[in-house]
């Protein structure tokens, strides 16, 4: 059935209205914090700080830039794997991330960074947190890739960021759970949010666009750009807002090791599951990252290097098997169409990460991480473990309930989403250049002519 | 008309002569500065510095690497969008940037970093400035992409870097204008330099290579690599040589916000201008960056977060409309053929950036940025604003006059530039591998044979 | 002749067994070091360190991330240039690097970082060294690209890392040679290791897969991603483990300059060697990096800026001529099939780097680098020069002997390597998506139909 996918009014309207709203709200609420303001000089004097290097900027900026690359190139290129949806994959990721970080600065600001004068004071840590917040929505986009309009994505992001900020406030500020790399707050929430939306927006006739649902050779190589930048910079993701000093240092080591182990188990399961042991690019592009997801909560804990290897080892096995067995099952039986398989890459490893965090926290005094954990809220390790587990449930609940509500909104027939037969096709929302093949056929005579000339 | 595009003598000759000249000039003039020399130990002792971290290296190196990526991958891949000129786009960008940074170290060194002993003392700040200087020439290359020979590009770069160093000296040292991210010094100058050259080299019969002037699906995705690395690292660009501490910190926040706003307005204008609201990759690849350009002069000022959003908002509207209306008008009426649309991405946003800088400086005492501005040269804010505006005119003048002179030189029939029918074609200067399609046709029988064997 | 390339048992078995071995060995041996452990607080107190910034993490982490990108994206994408082996290029690079860094942490740990309590204490410097160690094996992979199975690569890496750790121990700890960027330890060793293996595994009938041995247009652009990230981040590679302060600072400057000179000479030689002066992508992708390789040993020395330019100038001339004359000669006469031309990019420039290091060290007192050199081991400069030269021979010897032994092991007919006719073909080990062309032919009717609908 044909649908009206004309977004010439709706997309510009949403972009303009929301951007102008951002400007007004920033005007009312957002100011530089003491470290990014010219008052830094007084601040230094008052705190008796001897050097500009003590500005948080120098602790966090390199990690921030790595996280920034993960959000825009990592997530963006990971979603270019479809043969005719690379523009939409990387382009819409760009759009909603750029909107989401602005809205996140406000939402997280109201909850975390409100100063006595009623202003949100921002610095580099806010930028990192805004990028983190947006990551949840980009994960959700992964489930809907190719099946929604950019207007729907803007709505998904508006509500996703809002829900994220509330959920994050409950988990980190009220429950005092720790989650520096966001296994629960980002990955679990984002994945269940996206999966529930995809479930609400179920398309029974999606097989009409089946011929566009795969990859081609080059699009798989493009996707590897995304995979590798995510994989390489994940240690920065899990350490970016960890404690200065040994906290950041340890978070990097733990994540580096978990990810290394993930690669080997992903290759192993991918090979064993296929005739002749041939490897599947879908697994390599995704499940190799499961260790980073699963290390998010415990990244700063004294989980030990071999503990990190075990986390990476197990999470990738589960993730790869998810791609092989669960994704088809979910589509057929549960009516959840999960384009990028975020259930395997974010939901399951995120839950594992939450559980690992809870266990590590609960057994902290036994493994010397005592100081780190107890510093949180004057709790015993066991109780902290319980609160960590509670945080996990909050994240899942927010994902499911929020996804159902937002899914309902997105089901309204006003957002310009594509017909089933037009899913996964950039033609719907983009001016696509004439095809390489067509071009070759039509222009070859000219080209040969031209090429023959220079030396004539 | 056929032209002689054989560069077998001229290109190697230019490369060798200029590289050997660099070696000799570096031998006479360039030494390590105190912080990159073994004398750093004495320097530390003398200045009573307690830690190696106070070495400027640790303040600037992460930003330097981000800028370096923008120059080589950012600019390089942004220019791969043409269907058959990706080698030339990324390859010649590589060549002229690598030459330009050497010549820039010398030129900027003579003007800024000459020591009492007649030597140029270099450290990480020089490397950043050299990368900045080269950016001006890469912008100019954007206007000429596909229509000039690599020898012409080497000449363009030699003179471009020379002009840049003089112009920069006048604006920053004589006028004491501020321009940490180079809206005026880099973007405005570079764009008018390139546009004037392109105007002098006008090709009336360029439509003969019209079939090569567009993109194909994959080349547009390649170009997004360039766009995203430019977009992500632009905060480093605008903060790399800002003041230690709050200066760098604030420059990052301002640029991050301006760029975020740019994305939304670009999508909005792109969609509203097309039938059915379809997005145009040319706009997404370019106009989303306008906020970074426009934030270059004022990046360090107390422009406030919402001020930055407004700058990004406005500059991208103008930039996108430029691509839609101005580029075709300039080509038809003004006889300026601007392959990459640098007028829209660099000239107009650069001028906006200069104006924003002048206004912000002039009103500095009102918005609390007083200390920052007045620190420059014991001036009142109003007067500083005037000097900022004067700087902008210097940049434009150098671009126009310099471009006319260099354009005249490049018009000489000795540089091996391509005929109109051979523009935008890598075949002219590169050994291009046999085509994918031709290859498929000829090799398929073999391939199928080979592929059938492993399991036989 | 058909071969059994089924790796459904062997690859998973190797991956699982080795990953489990890693977990056990890490459990027994590996712990956090004082700076990544919660004991950092005590360590600070004890050493009277006033700020967290003195944690080695902040000196090294940005460089580490750059090195990490070089290993996974740099080496990975450099090997995507073949028309139908991009999955294997970037994918197997990913696999063996992820395994290698784990094994390297152990091997290098046993030799360098063993604490009094029999534990290996790791921090960010170990992560960098592990990445370095793996680089040697990735270089070796370059010689064998397309001709070996992933199981063989895992074996190559297991032994390669082992040999590397021993060789590195002899050169750096016993001979007290300096080699911060690894011209000898990494590049020379890795290249001769790989070339010897390739010589042992000589395939006389490799021409059967000649039609797959070239590149296509897009695969050459992909490879440029690898080239540029290697080129841009090489200053971080050569400075990552250099001395804090001026050491790292100087290593960056030297490498930056050497690489800039390399680009110009590579373009010159490439153009002069071809009819009509057309440039060859193989040269641009590889020989432009020779300056970085050749600067590895002397990066920290007071070699002077013009000295660095000369090193880059010469090494790239030799490297480019190597691609033109030596590679075909080696294949025909010496029976060494070197897919990526590592002899030209790593072996020769590595040896040059070792020689440059020896000469610079020997003449150190004359050029003011005295303190740097003599600090090593209370030696005169001349003697240090001799030890540097000795280090070079150790690296070559380990490469040749180790390569011969490991080549012998890899020749056993149990590893699932491809038949000569199936080399350079991803079909053997990967599920390759249906071809773009085939897809176009079969799906066009549908696509046109689908595309026609949205506006109907």
mmCIF file of C-alpha atoms in Angstrom, chain B residues 162-448:
data_model
loop_
_atom_site.group_PDB
_atom_site.id
_atom_site.type_symbol
_atom_site.label_atom_id
_atom_site.label_comp_id
_atom_site.label_asym_id
_atom_site.label_seq_id
_atom_site.Cartn_x
_atom_site.Cartn_y
_atom_site.Cartn_z
ATOM 1 C CA UNK B 162 53.154 32.465 1.759
ATOM 2 C CA UNK B 163 50.163 34.782 1.513
ATOM 3 C CA UNK B 164 48.618 33.163 4.556
ATOM 4 C CA UNK B 165 51.641 33.815 6.728
ATOM 5 C CA UNK B 166 51.740 37.483 5.799
ATOM 6 C CA UNK B 167 48.012 37.966 6.210
ATOM 7 C CA UNK B 168 48.052 36.144 9.534
ATOM 8 C CA UNK B 169 50.911 38.318 10.720
ATOM 9 C CA UNK B 170 49.008 41.484 9.863
ATOM 10 C CA UNK B 171 45.745 40.342 11.433
ATOM 11 C CA UNK B 172 47.058 38.720 14.597
ATOM 12 C CA UNK B 173 50.304 40.587 15.297
ATOM 13 C CA UNK B 174 49.765 44.057 13.865
ATOM 14 C CA UNK B 175 46.006 44.494 14.299
ATOM 15 C CA UNK B 176 45.974 42.323 17.429
ATOM 16 C CA UNK B 177 42.693 40.796 16.333
ATOM 17 C CA UNK B 178 41.745 37.469 17.868
ATOM 18 C CA UNK B 179 40.959 34.519 15.622
ATOM 19 C CA UNK B 180 41.807 31.220 17.343
ATOM 20 C CA UNK B 181 39.717 29.076 14.989
ATOM 21 C CA UNK B 182 40.517 31.116 11.905
ATOM 22 C CA UNK B 183 37.105 32.223 10.609
ATOM 23 C CA UNK B 184 38.895 35.135 8.967
ATOM 24 C CA UNK B 185 42.495 34.041 8.723
ATOM 25 C CA UNK B 186 41.822 30.519 7.450
ATOM 26 C CA UNK B 187 38.307 30.239 6.039
ATOM 27 C CA UNK B 188 37.613 33.653 4.576
ATOM 28 C CA UNK B 189 41.087 33.984 3.127
ATOM 29 C CA UNK B 190 41.215 30.419 1.828
ATOM 30 C CA UNK B 191 37.805 30.615 0.225
ATOM 31 C CA UNK B 192 38.337 33.905 -1.608
ATOM 32 C CA UNK B 193 41.797 32.773 -2.658
ATOM 33 C CA UNK B 194 40.352 29.629 -4.203
ATOM 34 C CA UNK B 195 37.313 31.295 -5.736
ATOM 35 C CA UNK B 196 39.389 33.951 -7.428
ATOM 36 C CA UNK B 197 41.743 31.334 -8.828
ATOM 37 C CA UNK B 198 38.778 29.367 -10.099
ATOM 38 C CA UNK B 199 37.403 32.542 -11.676
ATOM 39 C CA UNK B 200 40.684 33.221 -13.482
ATOM 40 C CA UNK B 201 40.836 29.606 -14.660
ATOM 41 C CA UNK B 202 37.207 29.673 -15.876
ATOM 42 C CA UNK B 203 36.442 26.810 -18.272
ATOM 43 C CA UNK B 204 33.572 27.688 -20.617
ATOM 44 C CA UNK B 205 33.296 24.169 -21.995
ATOM 45 C CA UNK B 206 33.306 22.356 -18.656
ATOM 46 C CA UNK B 207 29.951 20.798 -19.464
ATOM 47 C CA UNK B 208 31.908 18.351 -21.625
ATOM 48 C CA UNK B 209 32.752 16.475 -18.460
ATOM 49 C CA UNK B 210 29.338 16.901 -16.900
ATOM 50 C CA UNK B 211 28.778 13.142 -16.735
ATOM 51 C CA UNK B 212 31.614 12.906 -14.204
ATOM 52 C CA UNK B 213 30.637 15.866 -12.086
ATOM 53 C CA UNK B 214 28.209 14.032 -9.838
ATOM 54 C CA UNK B 215 28.562 11.424 -7.161
ATOM 55 C CA UNK B 216 27.614 7.771 -6.977
ATOM 56 C CA UNK B 217 26.097 6.045 -3.991
ATOM 57 C CA UNK B 218 29.341 4.792 -2.469
ATOM 58 C CA UNK B 219 31.317 7.955 -3.096
ATOM 59 C CA UNK B 220 28.720 9.884 -1.103
ATOM 60 C CA UNK B 221 29.224 7.522 1.803
ATOM 61 C CA UNK B 222 32.996 7.981 1.560
ATOM 62 C CA UNK B 223 32.493 11.734 1.686
ATOM 63 C CA UNK B 224 30.525 11.322 4.919
ATOM 64 C CA UNK B 225 33.721 10.014 6.551
ATOM 65 C CA UNK B 226 35.254 13.384 5.822
ATOM 66 C CA UNK B 227 32.203 15.312 6.969
ATOM 67 C CA UNK B 228 31.913 13.496 10.261
ATOM 68 C CA UNK B 229 35.581 13.725 11.211
ATOM 69 C CA UNK B 230 35.505 17.423 10.439
ATOM 70 C CA UNK B 231 32.304 17.852 12.430
ATOM 71 C CA UNK B 232 33.437 15.840 15.445
ATOM 72 C CA UNK B 233 36.899 17.331 15.734
ATOM 73 C CA UNK B 234 35.970 20.938 14.985
ATOM 74 C CA UNK B 235 35.828 21.764 18.702
ATOM 75 C CA UNK B 236 39.508 20.788 18.810
ATOM 76 C CA UNK B 237 40.215 22.963 15.797
ATOM 77 C CA UNK B 238 38.713 26.051 17.407
ATOM 78 C CA UNK B 239 40.338 25.386 20.784
ATOM 79 C CA UNK B 240 43.729 23.989 19.792
ATOM 80 C CA UNK B 241 45.639 27.232 20.244
ATOM 81 C CA UNK B 242 43.204 28.942 22.618
ATOM 82 C CA UNK B 243 44.418 29.942 26.080
ATOM 83 C CA UNK B 244 45.226 27.161 28.518
ATOM 84 C CA UNK B 245 42.467 26.386 30.992
ATOM 85 C CA UNK B 246 39.095 28.049 30.600
ATOM 86 C CA UNK B 247 39.940 29.381 27.137
ATOM 87 C CA UNK B 248 40.280 25.942 25.561
ATOM 88 C CA UNK B 249 37.398 24.640 27.633
ATOM 89 C CA UNK B 250 35.006 27.386 26.511
ATOM 90 C CA UNK B 251 36.069 27.193 22.866
ATOM 91 C CA UNK B 252 35.130 23.511 22.847
ATOM 92 C CA UNK B 253 31.699 24.106 24.337
ATOM 93 C CA UNK B 254 30.881 26.952 21.970
ATOM 94 C CA UNK B 255 31.916 25.023 18.886
ATOM 95 C CA UNK B 256 30.150 21.838 19.968
ATOM 96 C CA UNK B 257 26.897 23.756 20.352
ATOM 97 C CA UNK B 258 27.168 25.759 17.147
ATOM 98 C CA UNK B 259 27.752 22.572 15.186
ATOM 99 C CA UNK B 260 24.834 20.781 16.792
ATOM 100 C CA UNK B 261 22.491 23.585 15.781
ATOM 101 C CA UNK B 262 23.936 23.559 12.256
ATOM 102 C CA UNK B 263 22.854 19.989 11.662
ATOM 103 C CA UNK B 264 19.196 20.630 12.364
ATOM 104 C CA UNK B 265 18.924 23.728 10.226
ATOM 105 C CA UNK B 266 20.766 22.086 7.365
ATOM 106 C CA UNK B 267 18.358 19.154 7.351
ATOM 107 C CA UNK B 268 15.448 21.568 7.545
ATOM 108 C CA UNK B 269 16.498 23.763 4.628
ATOM 109 C CA UNK B 270 17.610 20.811 2.536
ATOM 110 C CA UNK B 271 14.269 19.115 2.949
ATOM 111 C CA UNK B 272 12.125 22.211 2.395
ATOM 112 C CA UNK B 273 13.895 23.068 -0.837
ATOM 113 C CA UNK B 274 13.283 19.795 -2.628
ATOM 114 C CA UNK B 275 10.232 18.186 -4.127
ATOM 115 C CA UNK B 276 8.762 15.680 -1.637
ATOM 116 C CA UNK B 277 11.172 16.974 0.976
ATOM 117 C CA UNK B 278 13.964 14.640 -0.054
ATOM 118 C CA UNK B 279 17.320 15.414 1.482
ATOM 119 C CA UNK B 280 20.361 16.264 -0.603
ATOM 120 C CA UNK B 281 23.680 14.691 0.394
ATOM 121 C CA UNK B 282 25.601 17.747 -0.805
ATOM 122 C CA UNK B 283 23.950 19.848 1.887
ATOM 123 C CA UNK B 284 24.382 17.278 4.640
ATOM 124 C CA UNK B 285 28.036 16.788 3.743
ATOM 125 C CA UNK B 286 28.848 20.471 3.818
ATOM 126 C CA UNK B 287 26.411 22.902 5.403
ATOM 127 C CA UNK B 288 26.346 20.953 8.672
ATOM 128 C CA UNK B 289 29.877 22.248 9.196
ATOM 129 C CA UNK B 290 29.054 25.929 8.774
ATOM 130 C CA UNK B 291 28.632 26.439 12.506
ATOM 131 C CA UNK B 292 32.206 25.388 13.129
ATOM 132 C CA UNK B 293 33.499 27.837 10.546
ATOM 133 C CA UNK B 294 31.375 30.667 11.885
ATOM 134 C CA UNK B 295 32.497 29.996 15.456
ATOM 135 C CA UNK B 296 36.182 30.300 14.630
ATOM 136 C CA UNK B 297 36.793 33.893 15.669
ATOM 137 C CA UNK B 298 34.566 34.064 18.715
ATOM 138 C CA UNK B 299 35.212 30.535 19.974
ATOM 139 C CA UNK B 300 37.100 31.710 23.022
ATOM 140 C CA UNK B 301 34.862 34.696 23.772
ATOM 141 C CA UNK B 302 32.142 34.697 26.436
ATOM 142 C CA UNK B 303 29.544 34.426 23.694
ATOM 143 C CA UNK B 304 27.322 32.241 25.950
ATOM 144 C CA UNK B 305 25.972 28.807 25.044
ATOM 145 C CA UNK B 306 22.784 30.130 23.440
ATOM 146 C CA UNK B 307 24.825 32.642 21.471
ATOM 147 C CA UNK B 308 26.721 29.716 19.986
ATOM 148 C CA UNK B 309 23.487 27.970 19.071
ATOM 149 C CA UNK B 310 22.304 31.091 17.279
ATOM 150 C CA UNK B 311 25.555 31.338 15.328
ATOM 151 C CA UNK B 312 25.237 27.732 14.199
ATOM 152 C CA UNK B 313 21.564 28.167 13.395
ATOM 153 C CA UNK B 314 22.030 31.187 11.148
ATOM 154 C CA UNK B 315 25.230 30.183 9.397
ATOM 155 C CA UNK B 316 23.826 26.855 8.219
ATOM 156 C CA UNK B 317 20.676 28.427 6.852
ATOM 157 C CA UNK B 318 22.775 30.778 4.764
ATOM 158 C CA UNK B 319 25.164 28.010 3.784
ATOM 159 C CA UNK B 320 22.437 25.620 2.625
ATOM 160 C CA UNK B 321 20.628 28.332 0.666
ATOM 161 C CA UNK B 322 24.001 29.106 -0.871
ATOM 162 C CA UNK B 323 24.240 25.575 -2.254
ATOM 163 C CA UNK B 324 20.716 25.803 -3.626
ATOM 164 C CA UNK B 325 20.758 29.264 -5.188
ATOM 165 C CA UNK B 326 24.198 30.849 -5.163
ATOM 166 C CA UNK B 327 26.370 28.099 -6.623
ATOM 167 C CA UNK B 328 24.405 27.845 -9.896
ATOM 168 C CA UNK B 329 24.165 31.647 -10.048
ATOM 169 C CA UNK B 330 27.901 32.075 -9.550
ATOM 170 C CA UNK B 331 28.672 29.531 -12.242
ATOM 171 C CA UNK B 332 26.340 31.025 -14.814
ATOM 172 C CA UNK B 333 26.618 34.724 -14.104
ATOM 173 C CA UNK B 334 29.906 35.293 -12.334
ATOM 174 C CA UNK B 335 31.813 32.579 -14.219
ATOM 175 C CA UNK B 336 33.051 31.032 -10.999
ATOM 176 C CA UNK B 337 33.066 27.239 -11.079
ATOM 177 C CA UNK B 338 33.197 26.094 -7.473
ATOM 178 C CA UNK B 339 33.364 22.298 -7.424
ATOM 179 C CA UNK B 340 32.905 21.790 -3.685
ATOM 180 C CA UNK B 341 30.868 24.901 -3.017
ATOM 181 C CA UNK B 342 33.482 26.481 -0.775
ATOM 182 C CA UNK B 343 31.700 29.799 -1.114
ATOM 183 C CA UNK B 344 28.854 28.343 0.877
ATOM 184 C CA UNK B 345 30.887 26.382 3.407
ATOM 185 C CA UNK B 346 33.878 28.666 3.978
ATOM 186 C CA UNK B 347 33.460 32.142 2.467
ATOM 187 C CA UNK B 348 30.037 33.093 3.816
ATOM 188 C CA UNK B 349 30.287 31.354 7.201
ATOM 189 C CA UNK B 350 33.831 32.703 7.520
ATOM 190 C CA UNK B 351 32.616 36.250 6.992
ATOM 191 C CA UNK B 352 29.781 35.627 9.440
ATOM 192 C CA UNK B 353 32.385 34.388 11.913
ATOM 193 C CA UNK B 354 34.428 37.544 11.470
ATOM 194 C CA UNK B 355 31.378 39.730 12.014
ATOM 195 C CA UNK B 356 30.263 37.708 15.043
ATOM 196 C CA UNK B 357 33.747 38.091 16.446
ATOM 197 C CA UNK B 358 33.740 41.840 15.912
ATOM 198 C CA UNK B 359 30.322 42.288 17.506
ATOM 199 C CA UNK B 360 31.130 40.043 20.448
ATOM 200 C CA UNK B 361 34.396 41.841 21.033
ATOM 201 C CA UNK B 362 32.758 45.251 20.768
ATOM 202 C CA UNK B 363 30.111 44.339 23.316
ATOM 203 C CA UNK B 364 32.489 42.415 25.519
ATOM 204 C CA UNK B 365 32.298 44.543 28.632
ATOM 205 C CA UNK B 366 28.558 44.164 28.660
ATOM 206 C CA UNK B 367 28.634 40.411 28.695
ATOM 207 C CA UNK B 368 31.331 39.772 31.238
ATOM 208 C CA UNK B 369 33.981 38.621 28.741
ATOM 209 C CA UNK B 370 35.802 41.847 29.529
ATOM 210 C CA UNK B 371 38.942 40.352 30.916
ATOM 211 C CA UNK B 372 39.418 38.046 27.977
ATOM 212 C CA UNK B 373 39.135 40.793 25.422
ATOM 213 C CA UNK B 374 40.923 43.607 27.102
ATOM 214 C CA UNK B 375 43.815 41.371 27.952
ATOM 215 C CA UNK B 376 44.686 41.495 24.275
ATOM 216 C CA UNK B 377 46.070 44.956 23.856
ATOM 217 C CA UNK B 378 44.852 47.336 26.500
ATOM 218 C CA UNK B 379 42.001 48.440 24.333
ATOM 219 C CA UNK B 380 38.401 49.173 25.047
ATOM 220 C CA UNK B 381 35.959 46.653 23.712
ATOM 221 C CA UNK B 382 34.653 48.978 21.024
ATOM 222 C CA UNK B 383 38.051 49.585 19.577
ATOM 223 C CA UNK B 384 38.847 45.892 19.656
ATOM 224 C CA UNK B 385 35.646 45.313 17.714
ATOM 225 C CA UNK B 386 36.856 47.722 15.073
ATOM 226 C CA UNK B 387 40.191 45.975 14.764
ATOM 227 C CA UNK B 388 38.393 42.634 14.422
ATOM 228 C CA UNK B 389 36.399 44.072 11.511
ATOM 229 C CA UNK B 390 39.577 45.424 9.966
ATOM 230 C CA UNK B 391 41.048 41.942 10.174
ATOM 231 C CA UNK B 392 38.168 40.575 8.189
ATOM 232 C CA UNK B 393 38.822 43.025 5.374
ATOM 233 C CA UNK B 394 42.496 42.157 5.324
ATOM 234 C CA UNK B 395 41.604 38.477 4.937
ATOM 235 C CA UNK B 396 39.233 39.159 2.040
ATOM 236 C CA UNK B 397 41.684 41.479 0.332
ATOM 237 C CA UNK B 398 44.524 38.980 0.548
ATOM 238 C CA UNK B 399 42.253 36.291 -0.848
ATOM 239 C CA UNK B 400 41.086 38.344 -3.796
ATOM 240 C CA UNK B 401 44.385 39.955 -4.774
ATOM 241 C CA UNK B 402 46.457 36.868 -4.041
ATOM 242 C CA UNK B 403 44.039 34.660 -5.920
ATOM 243 C CA UNK B 404 44.134 36.926 -8.972
ATOM 244 C CA UNK B 405 47.932 36.877 -9.068
ATOM 245 C CA UNK B 406 48.288 33.151 -8.495
ATOM 246 C CA UNK B 407 45.428 32.470 -10.900
ATOM 247 C CA UNK B 408 47.381 34.357 -13.547
ATOM 248 C CA UNK B 409 50.425 32.214 -12.935
ATOM 249 C CA UNK B 410 48.378 29.014 -13.044
ATOM 250 C CA UNK B 411 46.878 30.052 -16.388
ATOM 251 C CA UNK B 412 50.241 29.609 -18.097
ATOM 252 C CA UNK B 413 50.021 26.608 -20.434
ATOM 253 C CA UNK B 414 52.909 24.737 -18.819
ATOM 254 C CA UNK B 415 51.328 22.996 -15.818
ATOM 255 C CA UNK B 416 49.740 19.973 -17.435
ATOM 256 C CA UNK B 417 46.121 20.727 -16.532
ATOM 257 C CA UNK B 418 43.399 18.573 -18.086
ATOM 258 C CA UNK B 419 41.229 19.437 -21.065
ATOM 259 C CA UNK B 420 37.635 20.386 -20.294
ATOM 260 C CA UNK B 421 36.425 16.969 -21.367
ATOM 261 C CA UNK B 422 38.866 15.247 -19.005
ATOM 262 C CA UNK B 423 38.076 17.140 -15.859
ATOM 263 C CA UNK B 424 36.929 15.196 -12.805
ATOM 264 C CA UNK B 425 38.564 12.057 -14.143
ATOM 265 C CA UNK B 426 41.240 10.185 -12.225
ATOM 266 C CA UNK B 427 42.391 8.529 -15.454
ATOM 267 C CA UNK B 428 44.372 11.628 -16.295
ATOM 268 C CA UNK B 429 46.850 11.514 -13.407
ATOM 269 C CA UNK B 430 46.402 8.045 -11.888
ATOM 270 C CA UNK B 431 46.787 4.443 -12.847
ATOM 271 C CA UNK B 432 43.159 3.482 -12.308
ATOM 272 C CA UNK B 433 42.445 -0.242 -11.761
ATOM 273 C CA UNK B 434 40.268 -1.993 -14.288
ATOM 274 C CA UNK B 435 36.672 -1.291 -13.604
ATOM 275 C CA UNK B 436 34.616 -3.325 -11.231
ATOM 276 C CA UNK B 437 32.049 -3.912 -13.910
ATOM 277 C CA UNK B 438 34.439 -4.807 -16.641
ATOM 278 C CA UNK B 439 36.264 -7.008 -14.216
ATOM 279 C CA UNK B 440 33.085 -8.757 -13.253
ATOM 280 C CA UNK B 441 32.254 -9.487 -16.827
ATOM 281 C CA UNK B 442 35.632 -10.823 -17.732
ATOM 282 C CA UNK B 443 36.522 -12.640 -14.566
ATOM 283 C CA UNK B 444 33.247 -14.150 -13.568
ATOM 284 C CA UNK B 445 33.823 -17.427 -15.385
ATOM 285 C CA UNK B 446 37.133 -17.866 -13.595
ATOM 286 C CA UNK B 447 35.719 -16.744 -10.317
ATOM 287 C CA UNK B 448 32.820 -19.097 -10.409
#
